[in-house]
Each structure stands twice: as structure tokens, then as C-alpha cells.
Amino acid sequence: MAFQATILSGKLNTMNEQQINDIRKDFPILSEKIYKKDLIYFDNGATTQKPRAVVEKIEQGYYHTNANIHRGVHYLSQKATEAHEEAREVVAGFLGADNKKEIIFTRGTTEAINLIAFSYGEAFCSEGDEIIVSVMEHHSNIVPWQMLCERKKMTLRVIPANEAGELDMKVYKSLLNERTKLVSVTHVSNVLGTINPVKEIITLAHANNTPVLIDGAQAVPHIAVNVKELDADFYVFSGHKIYAPTGIGALYGKEKWLNAIPPYQGGGEMIATVSFEKTTYNELPFKFEAGTPDYIGSTALAAALKYVSNIGIDSIADYEHELLLYATEKLNEIQGMRIIGQAQNKSSVISFLVNDIHPYDIGMLLDKLGIAVRTGHHCAQPLIDSLGIPGTVRASFAFYNTKEEIDIFVAALKKVVAMLR
Ligand SMILES: Cc1ncc(COP(=O)(O)O)c(C=O)c1O
């Protein structure tokens, strides 16, 4: 029987082989053959596979309760509206927010960061101001700020990292000043796996009266996040990296900030009244959700978050950490192995190079053996350039991966390396 049906009796403290096998049955794609080989999917940092609970939720929505939400008086519209608003509550609960008005549905992390870069930028930034990001940001947490800086004649400041891939907190402190209007950093690096000390980053910024946005794209699927405990001003993530569909994600924002900044896009839903003379805006959270929202995606996202919660995020974190340690040890057996990112506090992402073999060649050959890894700059070109490397091969694990898969991967990698040497 599939895991989703059996787990409801209580959370797991640890995950054993039987439980992982049961979990894997919830993800039909994991049984696919690739070039007649069993698929080994180690590209979870890019996107995760979807459990039946999520796909069935989408099917159920379209087959049984599909209607446009919020404005309809009829039964289906009310059902769909209820489901969408319940999903908002699930997201709020998952992030530890206590007010569902503080949850804005977006297309994902990228859209959420663009929203804040535009709306916060309009309200609070002007010429000469500064924004702080870190060297290990994904392009989606760099480019929107560069666009803002260009628009408003501002400066982007960058926190560097040490050799292990940990942020230089001394430099960070020295960058904070009266011109700093926002700090925007990633919780977990998609290349290095570093789990950044975001609580400390936020505390230091607040002492400087500066709000902080945390990019949680690589964090929420793997570690417990509580926006209240962190005291984050904004926290963003993408559904597709946490077992939900593409095209849906969320922005958490403190109510005081969301009330203080203008809407991002105009259209239906985000208005209170419209006339040619004057338009007034809707209350939170609708003020930031112009147009028909992805009400099927939101309910599928809620299904994914429930699925993860049923397993238990702490059990997931423990198990994935075990995979990280196991894979690191096995990979280090390979001569010429260079693991990029050796932070003390690390999530289940391993970037590496072997001698001077190009990452792309390794990725191509692993693919022929049924193993999906990512190669290249991982949308973090400034980081890769700062390391003076052409890119990396990245294996990123999820709770449905196994040590057995890691053994097959390492054996395959040894063969590939021998061929390419
Ligand atoms: C740390 C980080 N931030 C942002 C993003 C962008 O996410 P999306 O493309 O889902 O908007 C990613 C995607 O890989 C990421 O890893």
C-alpha cells in the first residue's frame, strides 16, 4: 500500500528502508526506465517529482470543482473559492505565519522576488540607496535587484563567502549602513548546499532598521522553516521544488510591509472599486493577486505541503542529511574528486568536479546510464565565476532517494571518469 495512505496515523521519527520503499510507490515516475535502466533522479534541486496525492488533487479539482473563484455565487465557484482559501491557510501553517492575509500566491520564487523588488522598491527606495545580496544567490535573487538599482540609481552590495562556501558575516556587518534599504539572501544555496545563518542575518539587519527577504526555494523542501521565529519580513518559495506543480508558489510578507507597498500588477481581483477617475485597491492578500489565480495549483500545493508534513519535515531533514554524509564519503573515494561547498551546515546538495573533466561531459554520460544530475552554472553565474570554475556537476537528493541509488551513481561515476580520463 502506498505511503500516503499508511502514514496518517502519526509522524515518523526516523525513516527506514521499508518506509522509503512505501514512499517511492507514491511517485510513479520513479519506476520509469531511462535507456532501459532504472531511473535515478538526483536533480531535485531543479524540480522534484510529484506524489499521487498531488496529481490526484489536480484531477479532482478539474473533474469535480472547477469554476473561477471569488466572484461566483454558484456552488462550484464557492467550492473552488473555499479550496483556494483553505490552501492559503495550509501554506500559512506550513511557514508558521499566523495570519493567512500574509500569504500571497505567486507563480514561484522568481515572481515573488520580482514583486517585492518592484513594490517595495517603489515605496521605499530612492537614488543613492543600497540593497545587499550574497555571492551565492540564484539569478532570480540578483537580477530583480539589479533592475531596481538601475531604475532608481542605487547600488547592489554583495556578501562574499569563504572557501568552505559560508557567508563572511564580518563583511556583511560592515556592509549594513543607513543607506541599506533591504537585505535579500538565500536560506540554502542551490549550488553549495550551504544553510545560511538567516536568523543572525535578520537580527543584524533589524538592528540597522532594514527589512530582510529570504529566498526559501531550496530550504522549505528540506528543513523546518518558521517565519515568525526567524522574524523574516518576506519569505518566498516555489511549489515545484516541494513536490507541487510548476507555476505556483508563495510569498510570505509581514502585514505591515504588505500594507505599506503598492500593488505589483493591475487587473481583476486586486481592486476594490474601479472608475476612470480613481481606482481603489483590494485588501490583503488580494491586492497582490491580479487576475484569475491558479486556484488548482494552490490546492495542489496544499496537498504537497500536507504530504511533506505527514512524513514530518524533521524526519526528512534527518534522512536527507544521512544521504548527504553517505554520498560525500563515497564520492571522496574517487581520485581527483573536488566537492564544491564544504559548509558545516549543509543541505542535501553536492556540487563537484573531477580533475579537469568538463561537468557537461560527466552529466551526458551519467544520463546514458539512467542517472539524472544537473551540470553547469545552476543559474548562479556570479558564484561560479568567483570560484574560477566552468560549472559543476550537481547531485541533489530528496527523501525518496536511497543509499542504494547513491552506490549505483558512484559506481557509474567511476566508470564515466575512467572513460573521460
Ligand atoms: C535558491 C533558488 N532561488 C530561486 C530559484 C528560482 O525558482 P523558480 O524558478 O521556481 O522561480 C531557484 C531555482 O532553482 C533556486 O534554487
Short mmCIF file of C-alpha atoms and ligand atoms in Angstrom, two decimals:
data_model
loop_
_atom_site.label_atom_id
_atom_site.label_comp_id
_atom_site.label_asym_id
_atom_site.label_seq_id
_atom_site.Cartn_x
_atom_site.Cartn_y
_atom_site.Cartn_z
CA MET A 1 0.00 0.00 0.00
CA ALA A 2 1.24 3.47 -0.81
CA PHE A 3 2.82 5.54 1.92
CA GLN A 4 0.34 8.39 1.81
CA ALA A 5 -2.39 6.04 2.91
CA THR A 6 -0.49 4.43 5.75
CA ILE A 7 1.27 7.36 7.36
CA LEU A 8 -1.72 9.27 8.61
CA SER A 9 -1.65 7.56 11.98
CA GLY A 10 1.30 9.68 13.09
CA LYS A 11 4.60 11.29 12.24
CA LEU A 12 7.73 9.24 11.82
CA ASN A 13 10.77 9.84 13.94
CA THR A 14 13.11 8.16 11.52
CA MET A 15 12.74 6.75 8.03
CA ASN A 16 13.68 3.14 7.46
CA GLU A 17 14.07 1.19 4.25
CA GLN A 18 10.51 -0.13 4.27
CA GLN A 19 9.10 3.34 4.71
CA ILE A 20 11.23 4.75 1.89
CA ASN A 21 10.07 1.91 -0.35
CA ASP A 22 6.47 2.75 0.52
CA ILE A 23 7.09 6.44 -0.14
CA ARG A 24 8.60 5.61 -3.53
CA LYS A 25 5.34 3.91 -4.56
CA ASP A 26 3.64 7.29 -4.23
CA PHE A 27 5.87 8.63 -7.04
CA PRO A 28 5.08 6.63 -10.21
CA ILE A 29 7.83 8.33 -12.22
CA LEU A 30 10.48 6.71 -10.01
CA SER A 31 9.64 3.39 -11.67
CA GLU A 32 10.40 4.72 -15.17
CA LYS A 33 13.18 3.20 -17.25
CA ILE A 34 15.61 5.59 -18.92
CA TYR A 35 17.58 3.98 -21.77
CA LYS A 36 16.37 0.64 -20.31
CA LYS A 37 17.94 1.48 -16.95
CA ASP A 38 16.16 2.23 -13.68
CA LEU A 39 15.81 5.98 -13.33
CA ILE A 40 17.95 7.53 -10.63
CA TYR A 41 16.69 11.05 -10.12
CA PHE A 42 19.24 13.29 -8.41
CA ASP A 43 18.04 16.60 -9.88
CA ASN A 44 15.69 17.53 -7.06
CA GLY A 45 17.25 20.97 -6.64
CA ALA A 46 15.92 21.86 -10.09
CA THR A 47 12.48 20.34 -9.56
CA THR A 48 11.00 17.50 -7.56
CA GLN A 49 8.80 14.61 -8.66
CA LYS A 50 5.12 14.62 -7.74
CA PRO A 51 3.32 12.16 -5.48
CA ARG A 52 -0.08 10.73 -6.40
CA ALA A 53 -1.71 12.88 -3.70
CA VAL A 54 -0.74 16.00 -5.65
CA VAL A 55 -1.64 14.73 -9.12
CA GLU A 56 -4.96 13.37 -7.83
CA LYS A 57 -5.75 16.73 -6.25
CA ILE A 58 -5.32 18.41 -9.65
CA GLU A 59 -7.53 15.81 -11.30
CA GLN A 60 -10.16 16.11 -8.59
CA GLY A 61 -10.16 19.92 -8.93
CA TYR A 62 -10.66 19.89 -12.68
CA TYR A 63 -13.12 16.97 -12.71
CA HIS A 64 -15.29 17.96 -9.77
CA THR A 65 -14.95 21.54 -8.50
CA ASN A 66 -13.63 23.65 -11.36
CA ALA A 67 -15.01 27.20 -11.58
CA ASN A 68 -13.50 30.65 -11.36
CA ILE A 69 -13.18 31.74 -7.76
CA HIS A 70 -14.21 34.68 -5.54
CA ARG A 71 -16.82 36.28 -7.77
CA GLY A 72 -19.25 33.42 -8.35
CA VAL A 73 -22.49 32.89 -6.45
CA HIS A 74 -22.91 29.35 -7.74
CA TYR A 75 -21.99 26.13 -5.96
CA LEU A 76 -18.86 25.23 -7.92
CA SER A 77 -17.39 28.70 -7.62
CA GLN A 78 -17.94 28.64 -3.89
CA LYS A 79 -16.35 25.20 -3.57
CA ALA A 80 -13.33 26.28 -5.61
CA THR A 81 -13.03 29.50 -3.58
CA GLU A 82 -13.15 27.57 -0.31
CA ALA A 83 -10.44 25.18 -1.53
CA HIS A 84 -8.19 28.05 -2.64
CA GLU A 85 -8.58 29.92 0.66
CA GLU A 86 -8.05 26.73 2.65
CA ALA A 87 -4.84 26.21 0.68
CA ARG A 88 -3.71 29.66 1.78
CA GLU A 89 -4.22 28.58 5.39
CA VAL A 90 -2.18 25.44 4.80
CA VAL A 91 0.70 27.50 3.38
CA ALA A 92 0.48 29.92 6.34
CA GLY A 93 0.56 26.99 8.77
CA PHE A 94 3.47 25.33 6.98
CA LEU A 95 5.56 28.51 7.21
CA GLY A 96 4.47 29.29 10.77
CA ALA A 97 2.72 32.52 9.76
CA ASP A 98 -0.22 33.31 11.98
CA ASN A 99 -2.24 35.34 9.51
CA LYS A 100 -3.27 33.98 6.14
CA LYS A 101 -3.54 37.54 4.79
CA GLU A 102 0.25 37.50 4.83
CA ILE A 103 0.38 34.72 2.20
CA ILE A 104 0.32 35.84 -1.44
CA PHE A 105 0.15 33.16 -4.11
CA THR A 106 2.69 33.75 -6.89
CA ARG A 107 4.00 31.73 -9.82
CA GLY A 108 7.02 30.85 -7.72
CA THR A 109 10.14 32.26 -6.10
CA THR A 110 11.12 34.35 -9.11
CA GLU A 111 7.79 36.13 -9.34
CA ALA A 112 7.69 36.68 -5.57
CA ILE A 113 11.13 38.36 -5.58
CA ASN A 114 10.19 40.50 -8.58
CA LEU A 115 7.02 41.54 -6.77
CA ILE A 116 8.97 42.78 -3.75
CA ALA A 117 11.74 44.33 -5.84
CA PHE A 118 9.11 46.34 -7.70
CA SER A 119 6.58 47.20 -4.99
CA TYR A 120 8.97 47.69 -2.07
CA GLY A 121 11.35 49.49 -4.42
CA GLU A 122 8.59 51.90 -5.48
CA ALA A 123 7.62 52.71 -1.90
CA PHE A 124 10.90 52.77 -0.04
CA CYS A 125 13.89 53.15 -2.36
CA SER A 126 15.49 56.16 -3.97
CA GLU A 127 18.73 57.34 -5.54
CA GLY A 128 21.83 56.51 -3.52
CA ASP A 129 20.19 53.67 -1.54
CA GLU A 130 21.66 50.18 -1.33
CA ILE A 131 20.44 46.58 -1.45
CA ILE A 132 22.51 43.71 -0.02
CA VAL A 133 22.54 40.24 -1.58
CA SER A 134 25.10 37.45 -1.25
CA VAL A 135 27.56 35.97 -3.72
CA MET A 136 25.69 32.64 -3.68
CA GLU A 137 22.33 33.93 -4.95
CA HIS A 138 20.36 32.36 -7.76
CA HIS A 139 19.92 34.77 -10.70
CA SER A 140 16.33 35.31 -9.59
CA ASN A 141 17.63 36.93 -6.40
CA ILE A 142 20.12 39.09 -8.28
CA VAL A 143 18.56 40.37 -11.48
CA PRO A 144 15.34 41.89 -10.00
CA TRP A 145 17.54 43.91 -7.61
CA GLN A 146 19.84 44.98 -10.43
CA MET A 147 16.78 46.16 -12.34
CA LEU A 148 15.63 48.12 -9.29
CA CYS A 149 19.13 49.59 -8.87
CA GLU A 150 19.14 50.67 -12.49
CA ARG A 151 15.66 52.19 -12.24
CA LYS A 152 16.42 54.13 -9.08
CA LYS A 153 20.18 54.75 -9.42
CA MET A 154 21.00 52.58 -6.42
CA THR A 155 23.88 50.24 -5.58
CA LEU A 156 23.90 46.47 -5.11
CA ARG A 157 26.27 45.25 -2.37
CA VAL A 158 27.42 41.64 -2.18
CA ILE A 159 28.30 39.50 0.86
CA PRO A 160 31.26 37.28 -0.07
CA ALA A 161 31.80 33.68 1.07
CA ASN A 162 34.84 31.85 2.43
CA GLU A 163 36.44 28.78 0.82
CA ALA A 164 34.05 26.41 2.51
CA GLY A 165 31.13 28.30 1.00
CA GLU A 166 29.98 30.09 4.16
CA LEU A 167 28.98 33.74 4.14
CA ASP A 168 31.51 36.20 5.56
CA MET A 169 29.45 37.66 8.38
CA LYS A 170 32.10 40.22 9.26
CA VAL A 171 31.87 41.74 5.80
CA TYR A 172 28.07 41.53 5.99
CA LYS A 173 28.06 43.60 9.19
CA SER A 174 30.33 46.16 7.56
CA LEU A 175 28.01 46.47 4.54
CA LEU A 176 24.97 47.44 6.63
CA ASN A 177 24.56 51.20 6.87
CA GLU A 178 21.90 53.93 6.83
CA ARG A 179 21.54 53.62 3.03
CA THR A 180 20.76 49.87 3.18
CA LYS A 181 17.10 49.54 2.20
CA LEU A 182 16.79 45.76 2.05
CA VAL A 183 18.81 42.57 2.55
CA SER A 184 17.85 39.67 0.27
CA VAL A 185 19.65 36.36 0.78
CA THR A 186 19.06 32.71 0.13
CA HIS A 187 18.29 30.38 3.03
CA VAL A 188 20.03 27.45 1.31
CA SER A 189 22.41 27.71 -1.66
CA ASN A 190 21.28 25.72 -4.69
CA VAL A 191 24.92 25.16 -5.69
CA LEU A 192 26.86 24.76 -2.44
CA GLY A 193 24.10 23.41 -0.23
CA THR A 194 25.13 25.90 2.47
CA ILE A 195 22.41 26.57 5.02
CA ASN A 196 22.93 30.24 5.78
CA PRO A 197 22.56 31.71 9.30
CA VAL A 198 19.43 33.60 8.27
CA LYS A 199 18.26 34.25 11.82
CA GLU A 200 21.51 36.09 12.56
CA ILE A 201 21.36 37.88 9.20
CA ILE A 202 17.85 39.10 10.02
CA THR A 203 18.72 40.17 13.59
CA LEU A 204 21.68 42.21 12.35
CA ALA A 205 19.62 43.84 9.59
CA HIS A 206 16.81 44.69 12.01
CA ALA A 207 19.32 46.35 14.34
CA ASN A 208 20.02 48.56 11.31
CA ASN A 209 16.25 49.10 10.72
CA THR A 210 16.49 47.15 7.48
CA PRO A 211 13.93 44.52 6.42
CA VAL A 212 15.03 41.15 5.04
CA LEU A 213 13.76 38.90 2.26
CA ILE A 214 14.71 35.23 2.49
CA ASP A 215 14.75 33.10 -0.67
CA GLY A 216 13.48 29.80 0.68
CA ALA A 217 13.35 27.91 -2.65
CA GLN A 218 15.94 25.34 -1.53
CA ALA A 219 15.05 25.42 2.15
CA VAL A 220 11.35 24.64 2.58
CA PRO A 221 11.55 21.18 0.94
CA HIS A 222 14.36 20.11 3.26
CA ILE A 223 14.37 21.85 6.64
CA ALA A 224 11.81 23.24 9.06
CA VAL A 225 11.07 26.92 8.46
CA ASN A 226 9.19 29.23 10.79
CA VAL A 227 8.93 32.78 9.53
CA LYS A 228 7.83 34.10 12.92
CA GLU A 229 10.79 32.56 14.72
CA LEU A 230 13.12 33.91 12.04
CA ASP A 231 11.31 37.26 12.16
CA ALA A 232 11.64 37.37 8.35
CA ASP A 233 9.98 40.34 6.69
CA PHE A 234 9.49 38.45 3.44
CA TYR A 235 9.97 34.72 2.77
CA VAL A 236 9.45 33.18 -0.68
CA PHE A 237 9.39 29.70 -2.21
CA SER A 238 8.35 27.67 -5.27
CA GLY A 239 5.83 24.84 -5.18
CA HIS A 240 7.56 22.69 -7.78
CA LYS A 241 10.64 22.26 -5.58
CA ILE A 242 8.46 20.86 -2.80
CA TYR A 243 6.55 18.16 -4.73
CA ALA A 244 3.81 20.54 -6.00
CA PRO A 245 3.16 21.57 -9.62
CA THR A 246 5.05 24.23 -11.54
CA GLY A 247 3.51 27.68 -11.78
CA ILE A 248 2.54 28.06 -8.12
CA GLY A 249 4.50 29.35 -5.16
CA ALA A 250 4.10 31.78 -2.33
CA LEU A 251 5.30 34.98 -0.80
CA TYR A 252 5.01 35.49 2.93
CA GLY A 253 5.18 39.16 3.92
CA LYS A 254 4.60 40.84 7.23
CA GLU A 255 1.22 42.57 7.11
CA LYS A 256 2.75 45.96 7.92
CA TRP A 257 5.01 45.76 4.87
CA LEU A 258 2.40 44.38 2.50
CA ASN A 259 0.05 47.20 3.53
CA ALA A 260 2.77 49.78 3.03
CA ILE A 261 3.75 48.86 -0.54
CA PRO A 262 1.77 49.37 -3.77
CA PRO A 263 0.33 46.55 -5.92
CA TYR A 264 2.65 44.83 -8.37
CA GLN A 265 0.22 44.19 -11.21
CA GLY A 266 -3.16 45.73 -12.02
CA GLY A 267 -6.26 43.88 -13.16
CA GLY A 268 -9.23 41.98 -11.82
CA GLU A 269 -9.28 40.68 -8.24
CA MET A 270 -6.79 43.23 -6.87
CA ILE A 271 -9.28 46.12 -6.93
CA ALA A 272 -11.97 47.34 -4.52
CA THR A 273 -13.60 49.82 -6.92
CA VAL A 274 -12.73 50.97 -10.44
CA SER A 275 -13.75 54.13 -12.21
CA PHE A 276 -11.96 56.13 -14.88
CA GLU A 277 -11.33 58.83 -12.29
CA LYS A 278 -9.98 56.67 -9.48
CA THR A 279 -9.38 53.02 -8.65
CA THR A 280 -9.06 51.72 -5.11
CA TYR A 281 -7.27 48.51 -4.22
CA ASN A 282 -8.49 45.37 -2.54
CA GLU A 283 -7.38 44.35 0.94
CA LEU A 284 -4.66 41.78 1.63
CA PRO A 285 -3.88 39.30 0.23
CA PHE A 286 -5.94 40.03 -2.92
CA LYS A 287 -4.22 43.36 -3.56
CA PHE A 288 -1.24 41.36 -4.87
CA GLU A 289 -3.15 38.72 -6.82
CA ALA A 290 -4.23 40.38 -10.06
CA GLY A 291 -6.19 38.22 -12.49
CA THR A 292 -7.58 34.72 -12.10
CA PRO A 293 -5.29 32.97 -9.63
CA ASP A 294 -4.01 29.44 -10.11
CA TYR A 295 -6.67 28.03 -7.80
CA ILE A 296 -5.98 24.46 -8.90
CA GLY A 297 -2.25 24.93 -8.35
CA SER A 298 -2.82 26.38 -4.88
CA THR A 299 -4.82 23.34 -3.76
CA ALA A 300 -2.20 21.01 -5.24
CA LEU A 301 0.47 22.97 -3.36
CA ALA A 302 -1.51 22.47 -0.15
CA ALA A 303 -1.70 18.73 -0.90
CA ALA A 304 2.08 18.64 -1.33
CA LEU A 305 2.69 20.50 1.92
CA LYS A 306 0.34 18.11 3.74
CA TYR A 307 2.18 15.17 2.23
CA VAL A 308 5.51 16.53 3.47
CA SER A 309 4.03 17.34 6.89
CA ASN A 310 2.64 13.83 7.20
CA ILE A 311 6.12 12.40 6.80
CA GLY A 312 7.49 15.12 9.09
CA ILE A 313 9.96 17.76 7.94
CA ASP A 314 12.39 16.87 10.74
CA SER A 315 12.41 13.20 9.68
CA ILE A 316 13.01 14.36 6.11
CA ALA A 317 15.89 16.61 7.21
CA ASP A 318 17.48 13.79 9.24
CA TYR A 319 17.18 11.24 6.46
CA GLU A 320 18.44 13.58 3.74
CA HIS A 321 21.38 14.51 5.96
CA GLU A 322 22.22 10.83 6.20
CA LEU A 323 22.15 10.64 2.38
CA LEU A 324 24.40 13.71 2.20
CA LEU A 325 27.01 12.21 4.53
CA TYR A 326 26.88 8.84 2.82
CA ALA A 327 27.24 10.28 -0.69
CA THR A 328 30.01 12.66 0.37
CA GLU A 329 32.04 9.79 1.82
CA LYS A 330 31.52 7.61 -1.26
CA LEU A 331 32.31 10.41 -3.72
CA ASN A 332 35.52 11.22 -1.87
CA GLU A 333 36.75 7.72 -2.78
CA ILE A 334 37.08 8.91 -6.38
CA GLN A 335 40.53 10.16 -7.28
CA GLY A 336 40.54 13.80 -8.35
CA MET A 337 37.17 14.47 -6.69
CA ARG A 338 36.67 18.09 -5.66
CA ILE A 339 33.49 18.83 -3.75
CA ILE A 340 32.47 22.47 -4.15
CA GLY A 341 30.82 23.62 -0.95
CA GLN A 342 32.01 22.25 2.38
CA ALA A 343 29.94 24.29 4.81
CA GLN A 344 29.45 22.98 8.34
CA ASN A 345 25.73 23.41 7.96
CA LYS A 346 24.75 21.89 4.66
CA SER A 347 21.62 20.53 2.98
CA SER A 348 21.46 17.53 0.66
CA VAL A 349 23.12 19.12 -2.38
CA ILE A 350 26.55 18.05 -3.62
CA SER A 351 28.31 20.01 -6.35
CA PHE A 352 31.55 18.57 -7.62
CA LEU A 353 34.25 18.45 -10.26
CA VAL A 354 36.60 15.58 -11.08
CA ASN A 355 40.08 16.63 -12.19
CA ASP A 356 39.63 18.93 -15.17
CA ILE A 357 36.85 16.91 -16.80
CA HIS A 358 34.09 19.22 -18.02
CA PRO A 359 30.91 18.84 -15.93
CA TYR A 360 28.81 18.63 -19.08
CA ASP A 361 30.65 15.50 -20.25
CA ILE A 362 30.08 13.79 -16.92
CA GLY A 363 26.39 14.73 -16.94
CA MET A 364 25.89 13.48 -20.51
CA LEU A 365 27.42 10.09 -19.80
CA LEU A 366 25.60 9.65 -16.49
CA ASP A 367 22.37 10.36 -18.34
CA LYS A 368 23.04 7.43 -20.67
CA LEU A 369 23.19 5.27 -17.55
CA GLY A 370 19.77 6.48 -16.39
CA ILE A 371 21.11 8.95 -13.83
CA ALA A 372 19.75 12.50 -13.83
CA VAL A 373 22.11 15.12 -12.41
CA ARG A 374 22.43 18.80 -13.30
CA THR A 375 25.50 20.39 -14.84
CA GLY A 376 26.53 23.97 -15.49
CA HIS A 377 26.28 27.22 -13.55
CA HIS A 378 22.92 26.38 -11.93
CA CYS A 379 21.67 29.95 -12.52
CA ALA A 380 24.34 31.23 -10.15
CA GLN A 381 26.90 32.53 -12.63
CA PRO A 382 28.46 35.14 -10.30
CA LEU A 383 29.18 32.41 -7.74
CA ILE A 384 30.66 30.05 -10.33
CA ASP A 385 32.80 32.89 -11.74
CA SER A 386 34.01 33.80 -8.24
CA LEU A 387 35.16 30.20 -7.79
CA GLY A 388 37.02 30.30 -11.11
CA ILE A 389 35.42 27.07 -12.35
CA PRO A 390 33.46 26.27 -15.53
CA GLY A 391 30.46 24.97 -13.59
CA THR A 392 29.79 21.87 -11.53
CA VAL A 393 28.02 18.55 -11.62
CA ARG A 394 25.27 18.72 -9.02
CA ALA A 395 23.54 15.80 -7.33
CA SER A 396 20.65 16.94 -5.15
CA PHE A 397 18.70 14.46 -3.04
CA ALA A 398 15.12 14.14 -1.87
CA PHE A 399 13.56 11.86 0.75
CA TYR A 400 12.64 9.29 -1.91
CA ASN A 401 16.30 8.71 -2.80
CA THR A 402 18.23 5.80 -1.30
CA LYS A 403 21.75 4.77 -0.37
CA GLU A 404 21.45 2.03 -2.95
CA GLU A 405 20.91 4.66 -5.64
CA ILE A 406 23.97 6.51 -4.35
CA ASP A 407 26.02 3.30 -4.66
CA ILE A 408 24.88 2.86 -8.28
CA PHE A 409 25.60 6.53 -9.01
CA VAL A 410 29.11 6.39 -7.54
CA ALA A 411 29.92 3.16 -9.41
CA ALA A 412 28.65 4.74 -12.65
CA LEU A 413 30.63 7.91 -11.98
CA LYS A 414 33.80 5.89 -11.51
CA LYS A 415 33.24 4.30 -14.93
CA VAL A 416 32.50 7.65 -16.54
CA VAL A 417 35.58 9.24 -15.04
CA ALA A 418 37.76 6.34 -16.20
CA MET A 419 36.42 6.78 -19.75
CA LEU A 420 36.92 10.54 -19.77
CA ARG A 421 40.41 10.43 -18.26
C1 LIG B 1 17.83 29.32 -4.43
C2 LIG B 1 16.88 29.49 -5.58
N1 LIG B 1 16.22 30.64 -5.71
C3 LIG B 1 15.34 30.83 -6.69
C4 LIG B 1 15.10 29.87 -7.64
C5 LIG B 1 14.12 30.15 -8.74
O1 LIG B 1 12.99 29.37 -8.58
P1 LIG B 1 11.82 29.37 -9.66
O2 LIG B 1 12.48 29.18 -11.00
O3 LIG B 1 10.95 28.25 -9.25
O4 LIG B 1 11.14 30.69 -9.56
C6 LIG B 1 15.79 28.67 -7.56
C7 LIG B 1 15.60 27.62 -8.59
O5 LIG B 1 16.43 26.79 -8.80
C8 LIG B 1 16.69 28.47 -6.51
O6 LIG B 1 17.37 27.33 -6.37
#
